[in-house]
mmCIF file of C-alpha atoms in Angstrom:
data_model
loop_
_atom_site.group_PDB
_atom_site.id
_atom_site.type_symbol
_atom_site.label_atom_id
_atom_site.label_comp_id
_atom_site.label_asym_id
_atom_site.label_seq_id
_atom_site.Cartn_x
_atom_site.Cartn_y
_atom_site.Cartn_z
ATOM 1 C CA UNK A 1 3.217 -19.961 39.041
ATOM 2 C CA UNK A 2 3.447 -17.433 36.244
ATOM 3 C CA UNK A 3 0.395 -15.435 35.143
ATOM 4 C CA UNK A 4 0.445 -17.364 31.874
ATOM 5 C CA UNK A 5 0.467 -20.700 33.712
ATOM 6 C CA UNK A 6 -2.306 -19.563 36.043
ATOM 7 C CA UNK A 7 -4.446 -18.548 33.053
ATOM 8 C CA UNK A 8 -3.861 -21.956 31.446
ATOM 9 C CA UNK A 9 -4.902 -23.654 34.689
ATOM 10 C CA UNK A 10 -8.136 -21.623 34.781
ATOM 11 C CA UNK A 11 -8.899 -22.570 31.177
ATOM 12 C CA UNK A 12 -8.745 -26.259 32.122
ATOM 13 C CA UNK A 13 -11.293 -25.962 34.944
ATOM 14 C CA UNK A 14 -14.965 -26.778 34.481
ATOM 15 C CA UNK A 15 -16.836 -24.639 36.987
ATOM 16 C CA UNK A 16 -16.773 -21.020 38.077
ATOM 17 C CA UNK A 17 -16.789 -22.110 41.718
ATOM 18 C CA UNK A 18 -13.672 -24.192 41.166
ATOM 19 C CA UNK A 19 -12.003 -21.404 39.165
ATOM 20 C CA UNK A 20 -12.864 -18.450 41.420
ATOM 21 C CA UNK A 21 -9.827 -18.571 43.747
ATOM 22 C CA UNK A 22 -7.517 -18.726 40.721
ATOM 23 C CA UNK A 23 -9.393 -15.905 38.970
ATOM 24 C CA UNK A 24 -9.002 -13.801 42.127
ATOM 25 C CA UNK A 25 -5.275 -14.550 42.149
ATOM 26 C CA UNK A 26 -4.944 -13.734 38.443
ATOM 27 C CA UNK A 27 -6.743 -10.414 38.899
ATOM 28 C CA UNK A 28 -4.562 -9.568 41.908
ATOM 29 C CA UNK A 29 -1.449 -9.798 39.715
ATOM 30 C CA UNK A 30 -2.826 -7.553 36.957
ATOM 31 C CA UNK A 31 -1.148 -4.256 36.128
ATOM 32 C CA UNK A 32 -4.188 -1.972 35.767
ATOM 33 C CA UNK A 33 -4.750 1.725 35.352
ATOM 34 C CA UNK A 34 -7.783 3.761 34.281
ATOM 35 C CA UNK A 35 -7.744 2.345 30.733
ATOM 36 C CA UNK A 36 -5.706 -0.847 30.562
ATOM 37 C CA UNK A 37 -4.939 -4.142 32.305
ATOM 38 C CA UNK A 38 -2.032 -6.377 31.406
ATOM 39 C CA UNK A 39 -0.117 -9.246 32.921
ATOM 40 C CA UNK A 40 3.661 -9.378 32.932
ATOM 41 C CA UNK A 41 5.755 -12.346 32.110
ATOM 42 C CA UNK A 42 7.924 -13.391 35.040
ATOM 43 C CA UNK A 43 10.958 -14.086 32.885
ATOM 44 C CA UNK A 44 12.092 -13.625 29.314
ATOM 45 C CA UNK A 45 12.561 -16.759 27.301
ATOM 46 C CA UNK A 46 13.044 -16.464 23.574
ATOM 47 C CA UNK A 47 9.841 -17.583 21.856
ATOM 48 C CA UNK A 48 8.370 -18.939 25.081
ATOM 49 C CA UNK A 49 5.006 -18.150 26.622
ATOM 50 C CA UNK A 50 6.107 -16.011 29.536
ATOM 51 C CA UNK A 51 5.984 -12.557 27.934
ATOM 52 C CA UNK A 52 3.536 -9.680 28.410
ATOM 53 C CA UNK A 53 1.557 -10.267 25.203
ATOM 54 C CA UNK A 54 1.103 -13.994 25.747
ATOM 55 C CA UNK A 55 0.378 -13.568 29.464
ATOM 56 C CA UNK A 56 -2.248 -10.893 28.815
ATOM 57 C CA UNK A 57 -3.860 -12.818 25.949
ATOM 58 C CA UNK A 58 -4.158 -15.989 28.043
ATOM 59 C CA UNK A 59 -5.440 -14.009 31.037
ATOM 60 C CA UNK A 60 -8.109 -12.521 28.760
ATOM 61 C CA UNK A 61 -9.125 -15.988 27.553
ATOM 62 C CA UNK A 62 -9.376 -17.186 31.171
ATOM 63 C CA UNK A 63 -11.464 -14.171 32.223
ATOM 64 C CA UNK A 64 -13.759 -14.616 29.241
ATOM 65 C CA UNK A 65 -14.445 -18.188 30.309
ATOM 66 C CA UNK A 66 -15.556 -17.385 33.870
ATOM 67 C CA UNK A 67 -15.664 -13.596 34.367
ATOM 68 C CA UNK A 68 -16.423 -11.890 31.038
ATOM 69 C CA UNK A 69 -18.300 -9.013 32.663
ATOM 70 C CA UNK A 70 -15.376 -7.874 34.844
ATOM 71 C CA UNK A 71 -13.777 -4.506 34.132
ATOM 72 C CA UNK A 72 -10.354 -6.189 33.854
ATOM 73 C CA UNK A 73 -11.657 -8.134 30.845
ATOM 74 C CA UNK A 74 -12.529 -4.965 28.930
ATOM 75 C CA UNK A 75 -9.249 -3.346 29.965
ATOM 76 C CA UNK A 76 -7.245 -6.383 28.784
ATOM 77 C CA UNK A 77 -8.879 -6.059 25.351
ATOM 78 C CA UNK A 78 -7.957 -2.358 25.308
ATOM 79 C CA UNK A 79 -4.353 -3.183 26.261
ATOM 80 C CA UNK A 80 -4.015 -5.796 23.515
ATOM 81 C CA UNK A 81 -5.450 -3.388 20.946
ATOM 82 C CA UNK A 82 -3.125 -0.601 22.108
ATOM 83 C CA UNK A 83 -0.125 -2.822 21.307
ATOM 84 C CA UNK A 84 -1.233 -3.371 17.715
ATOM 85 C CA UNK A 85 1.058 -1.833 15.098
ATOM 86 C CA UNK A 86 -0.952 -1.105 11.945
ATOM 87 C CA UNK A 87 -2.420 -4.526 11.032
ATOM 88 C CA UNK A 88 -0.273 -6.704 13.322
ATOM 89 C CA UNK A 89 1.502 -6.954 16.619
ATOM 90 C CA UNK A 90 5.274 -7.017 17.213
ATOM 91 C CA UNK A 91 5.854 -10.607 16.067
ATOM 92 C CA UNK A 92 3.949 -13.426 14.426
ATOM 93 C CA UNK A 93 3.735 -15.142 17.812
ATOM 94 C CA UNK A 94 2.285 -12.013 19.446
ATOM 95 C CA UNK A 95 -0.139 -11.567 16.534
ATOM 96 C CA UNK A 96 -1.380 -15.153 16.741
ATOM 97 C CA UNK A 97 -1.817 -15.006 20.523
ATOM 98 C CA UNK A 98 -3.632 -11.651 20.421
ATOM 99 C CA UNK A 99 -5.916 -12.752 17.567
ATOM 100 C CA UNK A 100 -6.896 -15.964 19.407
ATOM 101 C CA UNK A 101 -7.816 -14.053 22.576
ATOM 102 C CA UNK A 102 -9.605 -11.252 20.728
ATOM 103 C CA UNK A 103 -11.590 -13.804 18.704
ATOM 104 C CA UNK A 104 -12.897 -15.236 21.973
ATOM 105 C CA UNK A 105 -13.798 -11.710 23.041
ATOM 106 C CA UNK A 106 -15.698 -11.094 19.791
ATOM 107 C CA UNK A 107 -17.745 -14.254 20.363
ATOM 108 C CA UNK A 108 -18.687 -12.995 23.819
ATOM 109 C CA UNK A 109 -19.271 -9.311 23.023
ATOM 110 C CA UNK A 110 -21.437 -9.505 19.893
ATOM 111 C CA UNK A 111 -19.319 -6.749 18.337
ATOM 112 C CA UNK A 112 -19.602 -8.312 14.903
ATOM 113 C CA UNK A 113 -23.210 -7.078 14.671
ATOM 114 C CA UNK A 114 -22.876 -3.273 14.826
ATOM 115 C CA UNK A 115 -25.440 -0.807 13.543
ATOM 116 C CA UNK A 116 -24.344 2.723 14.333
ATOM 117 C CA UNK A 117 -23.434 6.113 12.959
ATOM 118 C CA UNK A 118 -20.377 7.898 14.317
ATOM 119 C CA UNK A 119 -19.737 11.614 14.163
ATOM 120 C CA UNK A 120 -16.386 13.182 14.967
ATOM 121 C CA UNK A 121 -16.238 16.830 15.918
ATOM 122 C CA UNK A 122 -13.046 18.865 16.227
ATOM 123 C CA UNK A 123 -13.412 22.141 18.091
ATOM 124 C CA UNK A 124 -17.184 21.892 17.693
ATOM 125 C CA UNK A 125 -17.106 21.394 13.903
ATOM 126 C CA UNK A 126 -18.234 18.122 12.293
ATOM 127 C CA UNK A 127 -15.110 16.642 10.667
ATOM 128 C CA UNK A 128 -16.198 13.108 9.792
ATOM 129 C CA UNK A 129 -19.387 11.043 9.782
ATOM 130 C CA UNK A 130 -19.664 7.363 8.898
ATOM 131 C CA UNK A 131 -21.993 4.423 9.447
ATOM 132 C CA UNK A 132 -21.036 0.885 10.388
ATOM 133 C CA UNK A 133 -23.202 -2.202 9.908
ATOM 134 C CA UNK A 134 -22.439 -5.916 9.822
ATOM 135 C CA UNK A 135 -22.078 -5.672 6.032
ATOM 136 C CA UNK A 136 -19.686 -2.705 6.117
ATOM 137 C CA UNK A 137 -17.760 -3.620 9.261
ATOM 138 C CA UNK A 138 -14.535 -4.586 7.485
ATOM 139 C CA UNK A 139 -14.857 -2.018 4.692
ATOM 140 C CA UNK A 140 -15.039 1.205 6.714
ATOM 141 C CA UNK A 141 -11.815 3.238 6.786
ATOM 142 C CA UNK A 142 -12.746 6.204 8.968
ATOM 143 C CA UNK A 143 -9.275 7.605 9.560
ATOM 144 C CA UNK A 144 -8.588 11.242 8.851
ATOM 145 C CA UNK A 145 -6.028 13.960 9.452
ATOM 146 C CA UNK A 146 -6.653 17.406 10.865
ATOM 147 C CA UNK A 147 -4.801 19.837 8.623
ATOM 148 C CA UNK A 148 -2.671 22.342 10.549
ATOM 149 C CA UNK A 149 -4.030 21.430 13.966
ATOM 150 C CA UNK A 150 -4.051 23.993 16.734
ATOM 151 C CA UNK A 151 -1.824 23.370 19.726
ATOM 152 C CA UNK A 152 -4.881 22.278 21.658
ATOM 153 C CA UNK A 153 -8.007 20.751 20.113
ATOM 154 C CA UNK A 154 -11.229 19.474 21.552
ATOM 155 C CA UNK A 155 -12.297 16.193 19.976
ATOM 156 C CA UNK A 156 -15.800 14.804 20.524
ATOM 157 C CA UNK A 157 -16.825 11.393 19.212
ATOM 158 C CA UNK A 158 -20.569 10.804 19.136
ATOM 159 C CA UNK A 159 -22.059 7.360 18.587
ATOM 160 C CA UNK A 160 -25.697 6.757 17.684
ATOM 161 C CA UNK A 161 -26.994 3.184 17.531
ATOM 162 C CA UNK A 162 -25.719 -0.197 18.691
ATOM 163 C CA UNK A 163 -22.114 -1.302 18.716
ATOM 164 C CA UNK A 164 -18.660 -0.278 19.863
ATOM 165 C CA UNK A 165 -16.260 2.135 18.269
ATOM 166 C CA UNK A 166 -12.551 1.812 18.966
ATOM 167 C CA UNK A 167 -10.339 4.794 18.240
ATOM 168 C CA UNK A 168 -6.907 6.203 18.785
ATOM 169 C CA UNK A 169 -5.623 9.719 18.471
ATOM 170 C CA UNK A 170 -1.984 10.508 17.714
#
């Protein structure tokens, strides 16, 4: 059975006890490293559900149902977010699948109720400070560019308060 099919099976089950052997199998097929977990499609079918994005999104939904606290759950969210290109994913199908899984994650995590201040230091100097609350969550645009960066910089991100801050550095 493909990872996608296994995730769909788990989503149809009613109890954690019943789902546990399938969850164990799903986790055993994950491609994980220190930051990310993803599930590979077993074959490529044009606009079918056996691709990496769909497999990982459905695996995330299955883990959220019975094992939301597992490290693989957090790493699957990180993987999905790392595949985002500006405000979307590669295709409309990938975008829809990722958004459905991440919406389930937001329900579980409580991330829509942040109350924090973030400070970003570059080489020990404060470069950016911003606050995020429930009211400002979708209005904050904290991106910035380091003018004439050195070959090697030290970046420190400090978070004070409740909530999660996602970032990327390129």
